[in-house]
PDB file of C-alpha atoms in Angstrom:
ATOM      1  CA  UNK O 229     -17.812 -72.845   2.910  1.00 40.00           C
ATOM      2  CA  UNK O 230     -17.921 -74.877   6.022  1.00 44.00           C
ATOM      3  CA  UNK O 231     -20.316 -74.777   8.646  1.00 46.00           C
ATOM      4  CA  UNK O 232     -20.578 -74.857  12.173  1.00 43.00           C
ATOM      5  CA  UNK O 233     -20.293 -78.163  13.070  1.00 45.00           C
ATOM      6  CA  UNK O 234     -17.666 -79.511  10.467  1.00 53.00           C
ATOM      7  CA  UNK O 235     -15.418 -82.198  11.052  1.00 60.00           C
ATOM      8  CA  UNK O 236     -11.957 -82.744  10.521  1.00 58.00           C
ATOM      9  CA  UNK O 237     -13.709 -85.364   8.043  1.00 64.00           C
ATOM     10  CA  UNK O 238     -16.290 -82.816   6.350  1.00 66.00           C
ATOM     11  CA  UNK O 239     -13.140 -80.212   6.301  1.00 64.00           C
ATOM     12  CA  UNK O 240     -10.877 -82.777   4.157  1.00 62.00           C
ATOM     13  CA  UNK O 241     -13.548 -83.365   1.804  1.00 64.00           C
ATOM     14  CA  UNK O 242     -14.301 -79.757   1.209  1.00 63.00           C
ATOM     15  CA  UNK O 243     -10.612 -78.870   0.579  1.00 57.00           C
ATOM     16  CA  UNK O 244     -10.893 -81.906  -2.245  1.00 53.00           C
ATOM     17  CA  UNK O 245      -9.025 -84.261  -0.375  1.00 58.00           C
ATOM     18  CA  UNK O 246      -5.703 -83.136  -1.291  1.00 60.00           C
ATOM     19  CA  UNK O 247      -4.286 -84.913   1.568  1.00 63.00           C
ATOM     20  CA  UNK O 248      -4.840 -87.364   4.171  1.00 72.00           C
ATOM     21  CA  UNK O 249      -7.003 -86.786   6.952  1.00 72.00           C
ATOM     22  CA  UNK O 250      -4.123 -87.342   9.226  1.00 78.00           C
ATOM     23  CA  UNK O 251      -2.432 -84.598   6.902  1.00 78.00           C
ATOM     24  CA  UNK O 252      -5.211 -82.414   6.720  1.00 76.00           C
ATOM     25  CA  UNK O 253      -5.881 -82.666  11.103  1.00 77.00           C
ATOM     26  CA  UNK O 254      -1.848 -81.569  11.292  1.00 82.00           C
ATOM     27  CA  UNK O 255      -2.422 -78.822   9.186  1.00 79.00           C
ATOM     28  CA  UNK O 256      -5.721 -77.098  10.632  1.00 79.00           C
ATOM     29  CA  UNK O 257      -3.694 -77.490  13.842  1.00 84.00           C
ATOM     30  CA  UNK O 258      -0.929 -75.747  12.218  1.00 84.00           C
ATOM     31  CA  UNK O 259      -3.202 -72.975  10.990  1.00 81.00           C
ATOM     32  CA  UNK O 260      -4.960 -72.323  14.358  1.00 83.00           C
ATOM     33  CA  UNK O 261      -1.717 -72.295  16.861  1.00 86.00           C
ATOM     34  CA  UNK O 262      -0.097 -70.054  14.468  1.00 84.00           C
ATOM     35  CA  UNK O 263      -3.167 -67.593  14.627  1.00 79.00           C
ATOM     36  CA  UNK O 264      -3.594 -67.784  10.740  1.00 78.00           C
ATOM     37  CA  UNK O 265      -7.069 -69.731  11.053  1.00 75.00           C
ATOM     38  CA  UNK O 266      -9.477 -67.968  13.302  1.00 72.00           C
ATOM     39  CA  UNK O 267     -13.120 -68.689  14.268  1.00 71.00           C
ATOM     40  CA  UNK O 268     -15.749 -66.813  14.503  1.00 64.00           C
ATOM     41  CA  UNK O 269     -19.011 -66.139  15.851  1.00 64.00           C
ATOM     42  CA  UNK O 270     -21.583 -63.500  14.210  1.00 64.00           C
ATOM     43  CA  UNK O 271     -24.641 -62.116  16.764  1.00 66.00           C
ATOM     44  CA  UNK O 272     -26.453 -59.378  16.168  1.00 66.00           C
ATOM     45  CA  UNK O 273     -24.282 -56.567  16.276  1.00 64.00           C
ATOM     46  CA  UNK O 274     -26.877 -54.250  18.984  1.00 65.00           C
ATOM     47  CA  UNK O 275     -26.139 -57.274  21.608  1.00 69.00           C
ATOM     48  CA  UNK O 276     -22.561 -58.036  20.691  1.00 67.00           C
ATOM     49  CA  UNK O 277     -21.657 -53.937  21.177  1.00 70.00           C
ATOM     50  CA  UNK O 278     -19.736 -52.932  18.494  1.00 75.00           C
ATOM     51  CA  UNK O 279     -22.582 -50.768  16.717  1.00 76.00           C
ATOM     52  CA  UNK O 280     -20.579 -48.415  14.020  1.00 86.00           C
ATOM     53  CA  UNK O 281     -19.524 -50.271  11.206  1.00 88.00           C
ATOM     54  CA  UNK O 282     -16.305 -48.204   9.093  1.00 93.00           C
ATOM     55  CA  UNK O 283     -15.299 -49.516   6.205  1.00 94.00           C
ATOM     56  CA  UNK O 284     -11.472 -47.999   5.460  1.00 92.00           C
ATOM     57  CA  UNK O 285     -10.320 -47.797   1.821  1.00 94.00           C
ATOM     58  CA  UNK O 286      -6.121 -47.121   2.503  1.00 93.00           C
ATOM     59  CA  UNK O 287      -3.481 -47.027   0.363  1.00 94.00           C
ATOM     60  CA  UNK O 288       0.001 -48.926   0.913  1.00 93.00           C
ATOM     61  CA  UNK O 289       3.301 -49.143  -1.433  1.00 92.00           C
ATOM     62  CA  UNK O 290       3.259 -52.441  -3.052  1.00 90.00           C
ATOM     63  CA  UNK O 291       6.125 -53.676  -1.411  1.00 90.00           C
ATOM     64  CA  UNK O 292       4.903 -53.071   1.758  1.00 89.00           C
ATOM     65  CA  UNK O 293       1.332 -54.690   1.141  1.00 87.00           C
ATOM     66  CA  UNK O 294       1.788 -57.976   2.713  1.00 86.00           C
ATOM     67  CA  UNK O 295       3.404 -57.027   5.893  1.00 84.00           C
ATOM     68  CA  UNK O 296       1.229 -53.938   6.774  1.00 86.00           C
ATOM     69  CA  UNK O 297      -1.957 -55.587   6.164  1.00 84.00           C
ATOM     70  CA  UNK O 298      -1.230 -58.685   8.099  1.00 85.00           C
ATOM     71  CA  UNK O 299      -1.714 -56.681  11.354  1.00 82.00           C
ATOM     72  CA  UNK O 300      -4.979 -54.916  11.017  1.00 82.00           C
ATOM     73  CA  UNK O 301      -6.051 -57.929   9.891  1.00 82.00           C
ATOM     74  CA  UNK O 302      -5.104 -59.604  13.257  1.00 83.00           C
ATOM     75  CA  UNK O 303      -6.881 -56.855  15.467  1.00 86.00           C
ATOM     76  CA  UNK O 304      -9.885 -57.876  17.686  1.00 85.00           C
ATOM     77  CA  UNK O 305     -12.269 -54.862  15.431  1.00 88.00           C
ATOM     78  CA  UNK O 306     -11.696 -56.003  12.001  1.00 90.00           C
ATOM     79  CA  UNK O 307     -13.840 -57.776  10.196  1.00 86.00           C
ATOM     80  CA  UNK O 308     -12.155 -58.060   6.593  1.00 87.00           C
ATOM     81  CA  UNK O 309      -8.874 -56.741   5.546  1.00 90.00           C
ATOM     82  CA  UNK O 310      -7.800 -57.876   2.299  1.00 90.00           C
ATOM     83  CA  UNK O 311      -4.849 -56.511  -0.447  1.00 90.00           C
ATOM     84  CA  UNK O 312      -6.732 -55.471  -4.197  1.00 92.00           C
ATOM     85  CA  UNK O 313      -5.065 -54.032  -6.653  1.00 90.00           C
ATOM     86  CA  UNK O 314      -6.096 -50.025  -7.351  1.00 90.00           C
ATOM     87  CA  UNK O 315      -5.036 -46.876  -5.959  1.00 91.00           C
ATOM     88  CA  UNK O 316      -6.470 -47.297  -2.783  1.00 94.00           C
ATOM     89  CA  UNK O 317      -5.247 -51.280  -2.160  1.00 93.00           C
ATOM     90  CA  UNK O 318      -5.824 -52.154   1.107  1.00 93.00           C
ATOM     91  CA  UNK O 319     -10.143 -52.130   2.234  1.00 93.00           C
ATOM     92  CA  UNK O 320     -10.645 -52.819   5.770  1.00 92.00           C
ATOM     93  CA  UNK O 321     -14.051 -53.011   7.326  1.00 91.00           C
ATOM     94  CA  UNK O 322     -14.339 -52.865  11.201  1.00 92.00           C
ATOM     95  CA  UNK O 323     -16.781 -52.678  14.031  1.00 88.00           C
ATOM     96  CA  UNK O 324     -16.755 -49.977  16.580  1.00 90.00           C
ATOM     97  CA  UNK O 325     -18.053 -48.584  19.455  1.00 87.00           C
ATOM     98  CA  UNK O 326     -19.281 -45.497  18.113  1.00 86.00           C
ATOM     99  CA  UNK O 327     -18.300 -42.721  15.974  1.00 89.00           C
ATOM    100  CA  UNK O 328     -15.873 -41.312  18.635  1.00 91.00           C
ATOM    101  CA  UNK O 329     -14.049 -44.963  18.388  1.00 92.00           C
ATOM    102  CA  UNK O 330     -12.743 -44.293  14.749  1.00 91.00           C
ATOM    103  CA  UNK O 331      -9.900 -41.701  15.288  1.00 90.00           C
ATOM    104  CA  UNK O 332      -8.238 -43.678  18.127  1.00 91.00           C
ATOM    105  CA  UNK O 333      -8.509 -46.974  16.302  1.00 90.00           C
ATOM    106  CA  UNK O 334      -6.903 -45.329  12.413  1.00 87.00           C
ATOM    107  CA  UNK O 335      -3.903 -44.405  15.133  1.00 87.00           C
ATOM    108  CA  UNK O 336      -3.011 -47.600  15.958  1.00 85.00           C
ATOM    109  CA  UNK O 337      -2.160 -48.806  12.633  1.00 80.00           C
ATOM    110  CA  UNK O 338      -0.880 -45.547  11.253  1.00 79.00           C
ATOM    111  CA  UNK O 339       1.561 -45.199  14.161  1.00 85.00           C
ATOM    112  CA  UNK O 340       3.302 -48.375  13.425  1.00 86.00           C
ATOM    113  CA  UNK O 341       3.016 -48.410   9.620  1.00 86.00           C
ATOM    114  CA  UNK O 342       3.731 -44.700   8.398  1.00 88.00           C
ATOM    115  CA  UNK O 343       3.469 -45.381   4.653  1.00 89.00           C
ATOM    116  CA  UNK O 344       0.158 -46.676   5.096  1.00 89.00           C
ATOM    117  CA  UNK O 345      -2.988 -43.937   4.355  1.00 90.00           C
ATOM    118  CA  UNK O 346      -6.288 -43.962   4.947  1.00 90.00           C
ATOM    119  CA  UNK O 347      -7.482 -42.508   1.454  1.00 93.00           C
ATOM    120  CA  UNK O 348     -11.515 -42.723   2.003  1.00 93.00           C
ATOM    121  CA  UNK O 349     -13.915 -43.806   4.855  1.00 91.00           C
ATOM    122  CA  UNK O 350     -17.553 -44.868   4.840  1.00 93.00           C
ATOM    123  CA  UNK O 351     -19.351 -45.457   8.168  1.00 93.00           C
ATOM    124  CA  UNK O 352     -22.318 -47.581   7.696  1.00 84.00           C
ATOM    125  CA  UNK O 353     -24.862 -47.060  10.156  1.00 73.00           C
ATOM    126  CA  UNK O 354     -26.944 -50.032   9.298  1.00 68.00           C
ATOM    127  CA  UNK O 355     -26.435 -53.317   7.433  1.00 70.00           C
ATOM    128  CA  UNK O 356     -28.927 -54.738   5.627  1.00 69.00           C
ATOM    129  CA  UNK O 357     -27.501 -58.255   4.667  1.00 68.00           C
ATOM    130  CA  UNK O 358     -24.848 -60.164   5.695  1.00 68.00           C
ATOM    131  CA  UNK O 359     -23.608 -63.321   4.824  1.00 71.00           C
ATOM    132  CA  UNK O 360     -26.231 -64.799   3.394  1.00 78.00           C
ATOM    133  CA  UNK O 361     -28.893 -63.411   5.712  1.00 79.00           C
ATOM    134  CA  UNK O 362     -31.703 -60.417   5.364  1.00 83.00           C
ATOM    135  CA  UNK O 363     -31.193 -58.519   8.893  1.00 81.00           C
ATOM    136  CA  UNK O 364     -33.879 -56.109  10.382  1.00 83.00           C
ATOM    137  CA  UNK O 365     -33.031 -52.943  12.092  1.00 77.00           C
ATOM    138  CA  UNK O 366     -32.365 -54.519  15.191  1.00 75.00           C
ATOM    139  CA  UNK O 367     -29.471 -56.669  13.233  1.00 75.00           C
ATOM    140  CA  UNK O 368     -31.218 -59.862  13.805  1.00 79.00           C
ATOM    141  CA  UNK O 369     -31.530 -62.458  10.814  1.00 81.00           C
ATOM    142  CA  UNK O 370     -35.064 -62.499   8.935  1.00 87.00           C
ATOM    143  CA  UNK O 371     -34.540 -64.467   5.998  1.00 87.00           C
ATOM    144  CA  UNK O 372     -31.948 -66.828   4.528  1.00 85.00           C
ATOM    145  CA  UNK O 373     -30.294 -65.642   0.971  1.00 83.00           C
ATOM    146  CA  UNK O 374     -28.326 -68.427  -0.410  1.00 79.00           C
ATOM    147  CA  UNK O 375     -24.768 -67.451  -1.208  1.00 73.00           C
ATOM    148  CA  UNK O 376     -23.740 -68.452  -4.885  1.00 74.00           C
ATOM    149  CA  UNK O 377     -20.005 -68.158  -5.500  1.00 70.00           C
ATOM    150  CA  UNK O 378     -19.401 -67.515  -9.410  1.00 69.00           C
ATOM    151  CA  UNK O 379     -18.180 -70.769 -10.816  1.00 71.00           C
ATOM    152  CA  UNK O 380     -15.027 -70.342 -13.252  1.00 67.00           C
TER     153      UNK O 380
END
């Protein structure tokens, strides 16, 4: 994972060096201009707005996988969008504003991508954890919990 403050440097060497820094500089440039690297910033979710957290389990024909999910996966409210194999192939998790948000923002996909279907939907009123971090009810860190990838 890379932090906050890494460096082209500290980037190469956690990709394993497979290229030059030179190489690996063009590249992250590459990645950000063509909006397939993004960065982020988490606050607590109370301050930021967004307080209704949906997570989306939809289904989409195989051969349409790649190209439908690349779009929610651009919009502004998602948080992860990701292709899995099962019946219902295509999670998406998202932050609202409010319970009245999620009709208008299933529509926006749906209208552009007919074969996709929103099989199930969970709305999560409060998170506990996230990313390595023990939140209280007002969705501010408490505690640090390392994150341990399995190792193959």
């Amino acid at each position: 994972m890379i932090g906050p403050a890494a460096s082209r440097t500290g980037f190469h060497r956690t990709i394993g060096g497979l290229r030059g820094l030179r190489s690996t500089r063009t590249r992250l440039q590459r990645l950000i201009h063509h909006g397939d690297l993004n960065f982020r910033c988490d606050i607590a979710h109370p301050l930021a707005g967004p307080s209704t957290m949906v997570i989306h389990r939809a289904a989409v024909p195989h051969a349409h996988l790649e190209h439908t999910g690349n779009t929610p996966a651009r919009m502004e409210q998602v948080r992860m969008c990701v292709s899995v194999s099962g019946p219902h192939n295509l999670p998406v998790i998202v932050r609202l504003h409010g319970l009245n948000a999620i009709g208008p923002f299933e529509m926006l996909p749906a209208e552009r991508f007919p074969m996709l279907e929103v099989k199930d939907r969970t709305v999560a009123p409060h998170s506990p954890k996230r990313m390595g971090w023990l939140l209280d009810t007002r969705g501010r860190a408490t505690r640090r919990i390392p994150l341990d990838p399995p190792r193959p």
